[in-house]
Short mmCIF file of C-alpha atoms and ligand atoms in Angstrom, two decimals:
data_model
loop_
_atom_site.label_atom_id
_atom_site.label_comp_id
_atom_site.label_asym_id
_atom_site.label_seq_id
_atom_site.Cartn_x
_atom_site.Cartn_y
_atom_site.Cartn_z
CA MET A 687 0.25 -0.60 -0.11
CA ASN A 688 1.32 3.24 -0.37
CA ASN A 689 -0.18 7.20 -0.58
CA LEU A 690 -1.19 7.49 -3.80
CA GLU A 691 -3.34 3.70 -4.26
CA LEU A 692 -5.05 4.79 -0.79
CA LYS A 693 -5.90 8.50 -2.46
CA GLN A 694 -7.72 7.06 -5.13
CA ARG A 695 -9.20 4.80 -3.37
CA ASP A 696 -10.62 7.45 -0.92
CA LEU A 697 -11.96 9.34 -3.46
CA ASP A 698 -13.80 6.94 -4.48
CA VAL A 699 -16.15 6.13 -1.56
CA LEU A 700 -15.75 9.03 1.48
CA TRP A 701 -16.59 12.64 1.63
CA HIS A 702 -14.29 14.28 4.48
CA PRO A 703 -15.53 16.99 7.16
CA CYS A 704 -15.49 20.41 6.36
CA THR A 705 -14.86 20.21 2.88
CA GLN A 706 -14.84 21.02 -0.71
CA MET A 707 -13.96 17.85 -2.42
CA LYS A 708 -13.60 19.42 -5.56
CA ASP A 709 -10.15 20.64 -4.07
CA HIS A 710 -8.78 17.40 -3.34
CA GLU A 711 -8.73 17.14 -7.18
CA THR A 712 -5.05 18.40 -6.78
CA LEU A 713 -5.15 19.26 -2.90
CA PRO A 714 -3.39 15.80 -1.75
CA LEU A 715 -5.34 14.56 0.47
CA ILE A 716 -2.11 12.75 3.66
CA PRO A 717 -3.42 8.80 4.41
CA ILE A 718 -1.39 8.11 8.17
CA LYS A 719 -0.65 4.96 7.88
CA LYS A 720 0.40 4.75 12.32
CA ALA A 721 1.05 8.02 14.74
CA GLU A 722 3.50 8.35 17.40
CA GLY A 723 3.65 11.08 19.84
CA VAL A 724 3.47 14.02 18.10
CA TYR A 725 4.61 12.32 15.42
CA LEU A 726 2.32 11.26 11.84
CA GLU A 727 3.64 9.24 9.30
CA ASP A 728 1.58 8.33 5.80
CA PHE A 729 2.35 5.71 3.66
CA ASP A 730 5.30 6.70 2.10
CA GLY A 731 7.76 6.93 5.01
CA ASN A 732 7.06 10.59 5.62
CA ARG A 733 6.83 12.46 8.85
CA TYR A 734 4.29 15.19 10.09
CA ILE A 735 4.61 16.96 13.48
CA ASP A 736 0.99 17.24 14.58
CA ALA A 737 1.23 21.06 15.53
CA ILE A 738 -2.90 21.14 15.90
CA SER A 739 -3.41 18.04 17.72
CA SER A 740 -5.54 16.34 15.05
CA TRP A 741 -8.33 19.18 15.59
CA TRP A 742 -7.46 20.68 19.47
CA VAL A 743 -8.65 16.61 20.48
CA ASN A 744 -4.97 14.50 21.63
CA LEU A 745 -3.81 16.26 24.48
CA PHE A 746 -0.89 12.89 25.22
CA GLY A 747 0.63 12.10 22.01
CA HIS A 748 -0.35 9.37 19.78
CA THR A 749 -0.60 6.44 20.57
CA ASN A 750 0.52 7.04 24.26
CA LYS A 751 2.04 3.96 25.95
CA TYR A 752 0.18 4.69 29.19
CA ILE A 753 -3.37 5.20 26.94
CA ASN A 754 -2.90 2.45 25.24
CA GLU A 755 -2.95 0.09 28.17
CA LYS A 756 -6.22 1.08 29.99
CA LEU A 757 -7.86 0.83 26.69
CA LYS A 758 -6.99 -2.40 26.69
CA GLU A 759 -7.21 -3.70 29.26
CA GLN A 760 -10.99 -2.08 30.00
CA LEU A 761 -11.69 -3.77 26.24
CA GLU A 762 -11.47 -7.19 28.59
CA THR A 763 -13.62 -6.41 30.52
CA LEU A 764 -17.06 -4.54 29.15
CA GLU A 765 -16.97 -2.51 26.39
CA HIS A 766 -20.31 -0.72 26.30
CA VAL A 767 -23.46 -0.59 28.28
CA ILE A 768 -26.42 0.81 28.02
CA LEU A 769 -26.55 3.87 30.70
CA ALA A 770 -30.17 3.94 31.54
CA GLY A 771 -30.99 1.94 33.93
CA PHE A 772 -27.66 0.71 33.90
CA THR A 773 -23.37 1.19 35.32
CA HIS A 774 -20.25 0.64 35.43
CA GLU A 775 -17.32 1.41 37.15
CA GLN A 776 -15.69 3.52 34.27
CA VAL A 777 -18.16 6.09 34.30
CA VAL A 778 -18.97 6.25 38.09
CA ARG A 779 -14.80 7.24 38.60
CA LEU A 780 -14.68 9.93 35.35
CA SER A 781 -18.20 11.58 37.26
CA GLU A 782 -16.64 12.11 40.58
CA ARG A 783 -12.95 12.69 39.36
CA LEU A 784 -14.58 15.80 37.04
CA VAL A 785 -16.78 16.55 39.73
CA LYS A 786 -13.79 16.60 42.20
CA LEU A 787 -11.53 18.52 39.33
CA THR A 788 -14.12 21.06 37.40
CA PRO A 789 -15.70 24.75 39.67
CA GLU A 790 -17.01 23.95 43.05
CA GLY A 791 -20.54 23.21 42.48
CA LEU A 792 -20.52 21.38 40.01
CA ALA A 793 -22.18 18.13 41.43
CA LYS A 794 -23.53 15.86 38.25
CA CYS A 795 -22.57 14.36 34.99
CA PHE A 796 -24.91 14.17 32.09
CA TYR A 797 -22.98 12.28 28.84
CA SER A 798 -23.52 13.07 25.31
CA ASP A 799 -20.52 11.87 22.36
CA ASN A 800 -19.38 14.02 20.80
CA GLY A 801 -19.55 18.81 21.11
CA SER A 802 -22.29 18.93 19.76
CA SER A 803 -24.21 17.05 20.88
CA ALA A 804 -23.53 18.18 24.54
CA ILE A 805 -24.48 21.50 23.43
CA GLU A 806 -28.10 20.20 22.30
CA VAL A 807 -27.19 19.27 25.51
CA ALA A 808 -26.80 22.12 28.06
CA LEU A 809 -29.92 24.20 25.89
CA LYS A 810 -32.01 21.90 26.01
CA MET A 811 -31.94 21.63 30.20
CA SER A 812 -31.21 25.00 30.21
CA TYR A 813 -34.72 26.05 29.42
CA HIS A 814 -36.50 22.54 30.47
CA ALA A 815 -35.08 24.07 33.60
CA HIS A 816 -36.35 27.24 33.50
CA LEU A 817 -39.81 25.72 32.30
CA ASN A 818 -40.01 23.18 35.43
CA ASP A 819 -40.05 26.26 37.31
CA GLY A 820 -43.09 27.31 36.31
CA LYS A 821 -40.89 30.22 33.30
CA LYS A 822 -42.28 29.70 30.27
CA ASP A 823 -40.79 32.62 28.54
CA LYS A 824 -37.34 31.86 28.35
CA ASN A 825 -37.04 30.93 24.73
CA TYR A 826 -33.87 33.18 23.31
CA PHE A 827 -30.37 32.29 23.64
CA VAL A 828 -27.43 34.76 24.22
CA SER A 829 -24.08 33.89 22.31
CA LEU A 830 -21.11 35.94 22.06
CA THR A 831 -20.36 37.31 18.53
CA ASN A 832 -17.33 35.11 17.37
CA SER A 833 -18.74 32.23 19.05
CA TYR A 834 -18.85 28.50 17.74
CA HIS A 835 -20.46 25.52 19.34
CA GLY A 836 -20.62 22.45 16.78
CA GLU A 837 -22.29 21.68 13.42
CA THR A 838 -26.04 20.56 14.53
CA LEU A 839 -28.78 23.10 14.00
CA GLY A 840 -29.24 24.37 17.99
CA ALA A 841 -25.04 24.45 18.21
CA LEU A 842 -25.59 26.24 14.93
CA SER A 843 -28.04 28.51 15.71
CA VAL A 844 -25.28 30.15 19.41
CA GLY A 845 -22.79 30.33 16.75
CA ASP A 846 -21.60 33.24 14.67
CA VAL A 847 -18.97 32.67 12.25
CA GLN A 848 -21.18 32.91 8.74
CA LEU A 849 -19.33 31.08 6.63
CA TYR A 850 -20.75 27.84 8.48
CA LYS A 851 -24.21 28.89 9.40
CA ASP A 852 -25.24 31.65 6.64
CA THR A 853 -26.35 28.54 4.54
CA TYR A 854 -28.86 27.21 7.01
CA LYS A 855 -30.19 30.56 9.13
CA PRO A 856 -33.60 29.73 7.71
CA LEU A 857 -33.70 26.89 9.74
CA LEU A 858 -31.65 27.69 12.60
CA LEU A 859 -33.18 28.73 16.24
CA GLU A 860 -33.92 32.49 16.24
CA THR A 861 -31.17 33.48 18.88
CA ILE A 862 -28.97 36.80 20.28
CA GLN A 863 -25.96 38.01 19.86
CA THR A 864 -23.66 40.24 22.40
CA PRO A 865 -20.41 41.46 21.26
CA VAL A 866 -17.47 39.77 22.36
CA PRO A 867 -14.41 41.48 23.74
CA VAL A 868 -12.35 43.36 21.56
CA ASP A 869 -9.34 41.97 22.54
CA MET A 870 -7.39 41.30 25.46
CA SER A 871 -7.20 44.12 27.72
CA ILE A 872 -9.61 44.44 30.22
CA GLU A 873 -11.23 47.78 29.57
CA ALA A 874 -12.41 45.42 26.19
CA ALA A 875 -14.09 43.53 28.74
CA LYS A 876 -15.65 45.46 30.69
CA LYS A 877 -17.41 46.73 27.91
CA ALA A 878 -18.92 43.58 26.26
CA ALA A 879 -19.95 42.58 29.69
CA SER A 880 -21.91 46.57 29.91
CA GLU A 881 -23.88 46.04 26.38
CA PHE A 882 -24.56 42.18 27.48
CA GLU A 883 -26.14 43.88 31.04
CA LEU A 884 -28.31 46.72 28.54
CA LEU A 885 -29.51 44.29 26.40
CA CYS A 886 -30.40 42.33 30.40
CA LYS A 887 -32.26 44.88 30.99
CA SER A 888 -35.04 45.09 28.11
CA ARG A 889 -35.13 41.25 27.97
CA SER A 890 -34.18 39.10 30.44
CA SER A 891 -37.68 37.51 31.22
CA GLU A 892 -37.14 36.20 27.59
CA ILE A 893 -33.37 34.90 27.93
CA SER A 894 -32.84 31.64 29.54
CA ALA A 895 -28.52 31.33 28.44
CA LEU A 896 -25.26 33.17 27.95
CA ILE A 897 -23.28 30.78 26.12
CA LEU A 898 -19.25 31.12 26.11
CA GLU A 899 -16.37 30.09 24.86
CA PRO A 900 -14.20 30.89 28.46
CA LEU A 901 -11.17 33.33 26.54
CA VAL A 902 -10.41 31.89 23.78
CA GLN A 903 -13.06 31.81 20.42
CA GLY A 904 -11.23 28.33 18.73
CA ALA A 905 -13.24 28.78 15.66
CA GLY A 906 -13.20 32.14 15.53
CA SER A 907 -9.54 32.13 14.32
CA MET A 908 -8.29 31.86 18.60
CA HIS A 909 -9.87 34.90 18.99
CA MET A 910 -8.53 36.01 22.80
CA TYR A 911 -10.24 38.54 25.58
CA HIS A 912 -9.80 38.61 29.31
CA GLU A 913 -11.27 36.16 31.97
CA GLU A 914 -12.54 39.67 34.23
CA PHE A 915 -15.25 38.88 31.28
CA LEU A 916 -16.35 35.48 32.97
CA VAL A 917 -16.45 37.40 36.12
CA LEU A 918 -18.48 40.15 35.31
CA VAL A 919 -21.47 37.99 32.89
CA ARG A 920 -20.87 35.36 35.86
CA GLU A 921 -22.79 37.92 37.97
CA ILE A 922 -24.57 39.64 36.01
CA CYS A 923 -26.27 36.57 34.65
CA ASN A 924 -27.45 35.85 38.40
CA ARG A 925 -28.72 38.65 39.16
CA TYR A 926 -31.21 38.31 35.55
CA ASP A 927 -32.08 34.72 36.40
CA ILE A 928 -29.90 33.89 33.87
CA HIS A 929 -28.35 30.67 32.88
CA LEU A 930 -24.59 30.69 32.23
CA ILE A 931 -23.03 27.95 29.52
CA ALA A 932 -19.16 27.62 29.47
CA ASP A 933 -18.09 25.23 26.24
CA GLU A 934 -14.99 23.99 27.37
CA VAL A 935 -14.46 21.43 24.47
CA MET A 936 -11.60 23.31 23.13
CA VAL A 937 -10.59 25.07 26.11
CA GLY A 938 -10.74 22.95 28.53
CA PHE A 939 -8.48 20.10 29.53
CA GLY A 940 -5.19 22.75 30.14
CA ARG A 941 -5.03 24.08 27.04
CA THR A 942 -5.29 27.86 28.76
CA GLY A 943 -2.72 27.09 31.41
CA GLU A 944 -5.77 26.00 33.94
CA LEU A 945 -6.77 22.30 33.93
CA PHE A 946 -10.84 24.50 33.33
CA ALA A 947 -10.60 27.93 31.70
CA CYS A 948 -13.35 29.04 34.11
CA GLN A 949 -10.34 28.35 37.07
CA LYS A 950 -8.56 31.53 35.66
CA ALA A 951 -11.63 33.66 36.33
CA ASN A 952 -12.86 31.96 39.51
CA ILE A 953 -15.78 31.03 37.87
CA THR A 954 -18.94 28.49 38.60
CA PRO A 955 -20.98 28.10 35.29
CA ASP A 956 -24.63 26.23 35.45
CA PHE A 957 -23.11 23.94 32.83
CA LEU A 958 -19.54 23.54 32.02
CA ILE A 959 -19.27 21.57 28.28
CA LEU A 960 -16.35 18.82 28.16
CA SER A 961 -15.60 17.10 25.22
CA LYS A 962 -12.57 16.68 22.65
CA GLY A 963 -9.10 16.31 25.45
CA LEU A 964 -11.37 14.51 27.50
CA THR A 965 -10.45 11.13 26.28
CA GLY A 966 -6.52 12.72 25.81
CA GLY A 967 -7.59 12.55 21.97
CA TYR A 968 -8.80 8.45 21.47
CA LEU A 969 -12.30 8.29 21.64
CA PRO A 970 -15.41 10.61 21.08
CA LEU A 971 -17.19 11.02 24.70
CA SER A 972 -18.35 14.81 26.12
CA VAL A 973 -19.82 15.97 29.08
CA VAL A 974 -22.70 18.46 30.58
CA LEU A 975 -21.94 19.58 34.44
CA THR A 976 -23.68 21.02 36.69
CA THR A 977 -25.33 21.27 39.90
CA ASN A 978 -27.61 20.48 42.55
CA GLU A 979 -30.23 23.80 41.52
CA ILE A 980 -30.57 22.86 38.45
CA TYR A 981 -30.98 18.90 39.06
CA ALA A 982 -33.36 19.57 41.54
CA LYS A 983 -35.06 21.08 38.76
CA PHE A 984 -36.13 18.04 37.48
CA TYR A 985 -36.52 15.70 40.11
CA CYS A 986 -39.96 15.22 40.89
CA GLY A 987 -42.50 12.22 40.27
CA TYR A 988 -42.76 10.16 36.89
CA ASN A 989 -46.56 11.84 36.21
CA GLU A 990 -45.19 15.53 36.34
CA HIS A 991 -43.29 15.65 32.95
CA LYS A 992 -40.56 16.71 34.15
CA ALA A 993 -37.62 14.40 33.47
CA PHE A 994 -34.91 15.10 31.02
CA LEU A 995 -36.00 12.81 28.36
CA HIS A 996 -32.28 13.31 26.58
CA SER A 997 -30.26 10.38 25.37
CA HIS A 998 -26.96 8.47 23.26
CA SER A 999 -26.97 5.27 22.44
CA TYR A 1000 -23.41 5.55 23.16
CA THR A 1001 -24.08 7.35 26.40
CA GLY A 1002 -21.32 6.67 28.43
CA ASN A 1003 -19.33 4.63 27.10
CA ALA A 1004 -17.28 2.30 28.57
CA LEU A 1005 -14.14 2.19 26.54
CA ALA A 1006 -13.88 6.48 26.47
CA CYS A 1007 -14.64 6.55 29.86
CA ALA A 1008 -11.23 4.45 30.53
CA CYS A 1009 -9.96 7.52 27.88
CA ALA A 1010 -10.78 9.84 30.06
CA ASN A 1011 -9.85 8.06 32.88
CA ALA A 1012 -6.35 7.62 31.66
CA THR A 1013 -6.13 10.95 30.81
CA LEU A 1014 -6.54 12.06 34.19
CA ASP A 1015 -4.16 10.08 35.56
CA ILE A 1016 -1.13 11.46 33.41
CA PHE A 1017 -3.13 14.81 34.69
CA GLU A 1018 -3.02 13.68 38.24
CA ASN A 1019 1.19 11.86 37.62
CA GLU A 1020 3.17 13.77 35.55
CA ASN A 1021 2.18 17.04 37.32
CA ILE A 1022 0.93 18.69 33.66
CA ILE A 1023 0.14 21.98 34.14
CA GLU A 1024 3.24 22.59 36.30
CA LYS A 1025 4.92 21.89 32.72
CA ASN A 1026 2.33 23.40 30.45
CA ARG A 1027 3.05 26.60 31.98
CA VAL A 1028 7.19 25.86 30.87
CA ILE A 1029 6.27 24.61 27.46
CA ALA A 1030 3.92 27.76 27.21
CA LYS A 1031 6.49 30.33 28.16
CA VAL A 1032 9.06 28.95 25.20
CA MET A 1033 6.34 28.84 22.89
CA GLY A 1034 5.57 32.79 23.95
CA ASP A 1035 9.24 33.60 23.52
CA LYS A 1036 9.48 32.99 19.81
CA LEU A 1037 6.51 34.32 18.28
CA GLU A 1038 7.56 37.17 19.87
CA ARG A 1039 10.09 36.53 16.09
CA PHE A 1040 7.00 37.15 14.06
CA LEU A 1041 5.79 40.85 14.71
CA GLU A 1042 9.26 41.20 12.61
CA LEU A 1043 7.53 40.03 9.01
CA GLU A 1044 6.52 43.04 7.52
CA ASN A 1045 2.91 40.79 6.79
CA VAL A 1046 1.97 39.82 10.46
CA LYS A 1047 -0.73 42.15 11.51
CA SER A 1048 -0.88 40.64 15.79
CA ILE A 1049 0.50 38.31 17.93
CA ARG A 1050 -1.79 36.49 21.12
CA GLN A 1051 -1.78 33.94 23.25
CA THR A 1052 -2.99 32.36 26.02
CA GLY A 1053 -1.38 29.21 27.92
CA MET A 1054 -0.78 26.55 25.49
CA ILE A 1055 -2.80 28.47 22.20
CA CYS A 1056 -0.46 31.23 20.14
CA ALA A 1057 -2.20 32.64 17.18
CA ILE A 1058 -0.33 34.82 14.40
CA GLU A 1059 -3.02 37.25 12.90
CA LEU A 1060 -1.55 38.37 9.13
CA LYS A 1061 -2.32 41.07 7.50
CA ASP A 1062 -6.26 40.90 4.71
CA TYR A 1063 -5.17 39.53 2.47
CA PRO A 1064 -8.34 39.11 -0.03
CA ALA A 1065 -10.49 35.67 1.05
CA GLU A 1066 -9.84 34.00 -2.49
CA LEU A 1067 -6.12 33.95 -2.04
CA ARG A 1068 -6.67 31.48 0.29
CA ILE A 1069 -3.73 32.47 2.65
CA GLY A 1070 -4.22 29.88 5.19
CA LEU A 1071 -3.81 27.35 2.32
CA VAL A 1072 -1.14 28.61 1.28
CA VAL A 1073 0.62 28.27 4.48
CA TYR A 1074 -1.27 24.58 5.13
CA ASN A 1075 0.67 23.62 2.68
CA TYR A 1076 4.20 24.55 2.55
CA GLY A 1077 3.92 23.06 6.27
CA LEU A 1078 3.13 19.63 5.21
CA GLN A 1079 5.92 19.79 2.14
CA ASN A 1080 7.75 20.35 5.21
CA GLY A 1081 7.25 18.25 7.58
CA VAL A 1082 4.08 20.43 9.89
CA LEU A 1083 0.54 19.75 10.62
CA LEU A 1084 -0.40 23.86 10.43
CA ARG A 1085 -4.20 24.58 9.24
CA PRO A 1086 -4.78 27.66 9.89
CA LEU A 1087 -8.27 29.60 10.18
CA GLY A 1088 -7.70 31.81 7.32
CA ASN A 1089 -5.49 34.81 8.26
CA VAL A 1090 -4.95 33.05 11.05
CA ILE A 1091 -1.84 30.99 12.00
CA TYR A 1092 -2.39 29.20 15.03
CA PHE A 1093 -0.61 26.52 17.23
CA MET A 1094 -1.82 24.18 19.46
CA PRO A 1095 0.51 20.96 19.91
CA PRO A 1096 -0.27 17.74 22.35
CA TYR A 1097 1.35 19.24 25.77
CA ILE A 1098 4.44 16.23 24.83
CA ILE A 1099 6.35 18.37 22.55
CA THR A 1100 10.08 19.20 23.05
CA ASN A 1101 11.74 22.31 22.68
CA GLU A 1102 12.88 21.16 19.66
CA GLU A 1103 10.19 20.30 18.36
CA ILE A 1104 8.94 23.55 18.45
CA ASP A 1105 11.90 25.03 17.08
CA LYS A 1106 10.52 22.99 14.42
CA VAL A 1107 7.13 24.35 13.92
CA MET A 1108 7.73 28.07 14.49
CA GLN A 1109 10.31 27.72 12.24
CA THR A 1110 8.31 26.44 9.69
CA ALA A 1111 5.28 29.18 9.59
CA TYR A 1112 7.52 32.10 10.01
CA ASP A 1113 9.56 30.58 7.10
CA ALA A 1114 5.48 29.85 5.20
CA ILE A 1115 4.67 33.47 5.84
CA LYS A 1116 7.53 34.92 4.94
CA SER A 1117 7.40 32.50 0.92
CA ILE A 1118 3.83 34.63 0.89
CA SER A 1119 5.76 38.08 1.40
C1 PLP B 1934 -15.13 21.66 18.25
C2 PLP B 1934 -16.54 22.16 19.27
C3 PLP B 1934 -17.04 21.98 19.45
C4 PLP B 1934 -18.36 21.30 18.25
O1 PLP B 1934 -17.76 20.04 18.92
P1 PLP B 1934 -17.73 18.64 17.61
O2 PLP B 1934 -16.86 17.16 18.42
O3 PLP B 1934 -16.97 18.98 16.73
O4 PLP B 1934 -19.04 18.29 17.66
C5 PLP B 1934 -17.95 22.56 20.19
N1 PLP B 1934 -17.98 23.98 21.16
C6 PLP B 1934 -16.30 24.20 20.38
C7 PLP B 1934 -15.73 25.83 21.31
C8 PLP B 1934 -15.57 23.65 19.42
O5 PLP B 1934 -14.20 23.85 20.50
#
C-alpha cells in the first residue's frame, strides 16, 4: 500500500468533513499509516508534527503507551453497556473525578458523544430547567459574536461564524448575539460586559442562558479575551436569572494554562461542557456538568413530566470513559499543568519574532494556544491554504483559520519540535510576502 493507492480508493467512497471535495483534485489527501507522540506518518514514510493536536483533541501524543494500556484492559472487561438503568465502574469513577476537578458547585455529569451534542444537551436542559420552574417565556439563548459551538442545528444557531451558518439560516433557532470583548484588555472586557447588561435590562425575562467559549474562541480564529469578562457576566447572569453555559470543548483540559478556563476567573458556570481533550484524543465522548440546584428542578414523581428525556445510544461508553480516566491519571501523576507553563513560556518567547514579519498584523497567546494574525489578504487568495501546503512540504501539520495561523500542540512536544513548528510557520509566512 502507498499514499497514491489509498488516496484514490478514498476519493471513490469518502466525503470528508468541512471540505470542498473538488479541492482534492489538486490538494493532496494524506493517508496516515501510523502515529506516535507528536508525529503522524504517511504510507510513503513522510512524517508530520501534529501542531494542531488533530483538530484540538490530542493531549499526550498519539498511541500513548499509558492510555493504550488502560484502553486494552477495559477492552477485555466491558466495551459498552446501556446507561439507562445500568452503570459501570469507569463512568462512575470518571464522574467523581470530574466533579472534584471542575469548579466548585458542579455536581452532576450528563454524558453524550461529541461536542455539538453536548451543546444541545446544555441548551435543552437550561430551557427545561426554567420551564420546570414555571417560567415559560425564556425562549432565547444569547451567545457572543464570533462564537463557535458546533455544527448540529441547535449548536449552529448559537454560533456566529457566518461561513458555517449562513446557508442554514432559515432552519435555525432565533438567537441573540452580544459583543465579544474586542481584544485581551480589561477595558474591552468591561465594555462588552456592560453591553450584555444592557441587553439583560430589556430582555432578561425572555433569555434562558448565555453560552460562551471561556477566554478563547477557537473556530472564530483563536480570538482571545480577558478573564474579567467571565467574572462580570457571571455576576450579571445571577442578577437576571440567566444561566451561564461554559463551552470548554476546546479550552478544557489545560489548554489555557489552568485545567479549566473558568478557573482562571474563579467562576462556576451553571453548565460546563467538555469533550475534545476529555479522552486524550482517543475516542468520542462529551459531558455536561451541572449543579445540584439545576438537577433538583427535574427530580420529582414520574407523572409530573419534568424528567430530562434525552439520550444518545453511546452515552457513557466504557472504552471512552477508560481513556478519559487514563487521561486524568496522567494529569494527576505528571504535574502537567505546571509543565505546560514552561512549554507555554517557550512558545511565547518564540512568538515575539513573528512581529518582525511585515505581513504579520498581531500575535496573541493564552496558555498553550498561540496565534498569529496576518494582514487582511483577500479571501480568494486562500492564504491559509498556502501556509498549510508549505507546512506539509516541511513536515508540519498547520491548519490556519483564514488569515490566522495558530499552534495548539500536544503537551508532550519538545523544545526542538516547537522550534521546527514555529520556524516552518515563520518561513511559510515569509514566503508569502
Ligand atoms: C469543536 C467544538 C465544538 C463541537 O464539538 P464537535 O465534537 O466537533 O461536535 C463545540 N464547541 C467548541 C468550542 C468547539 O471547539
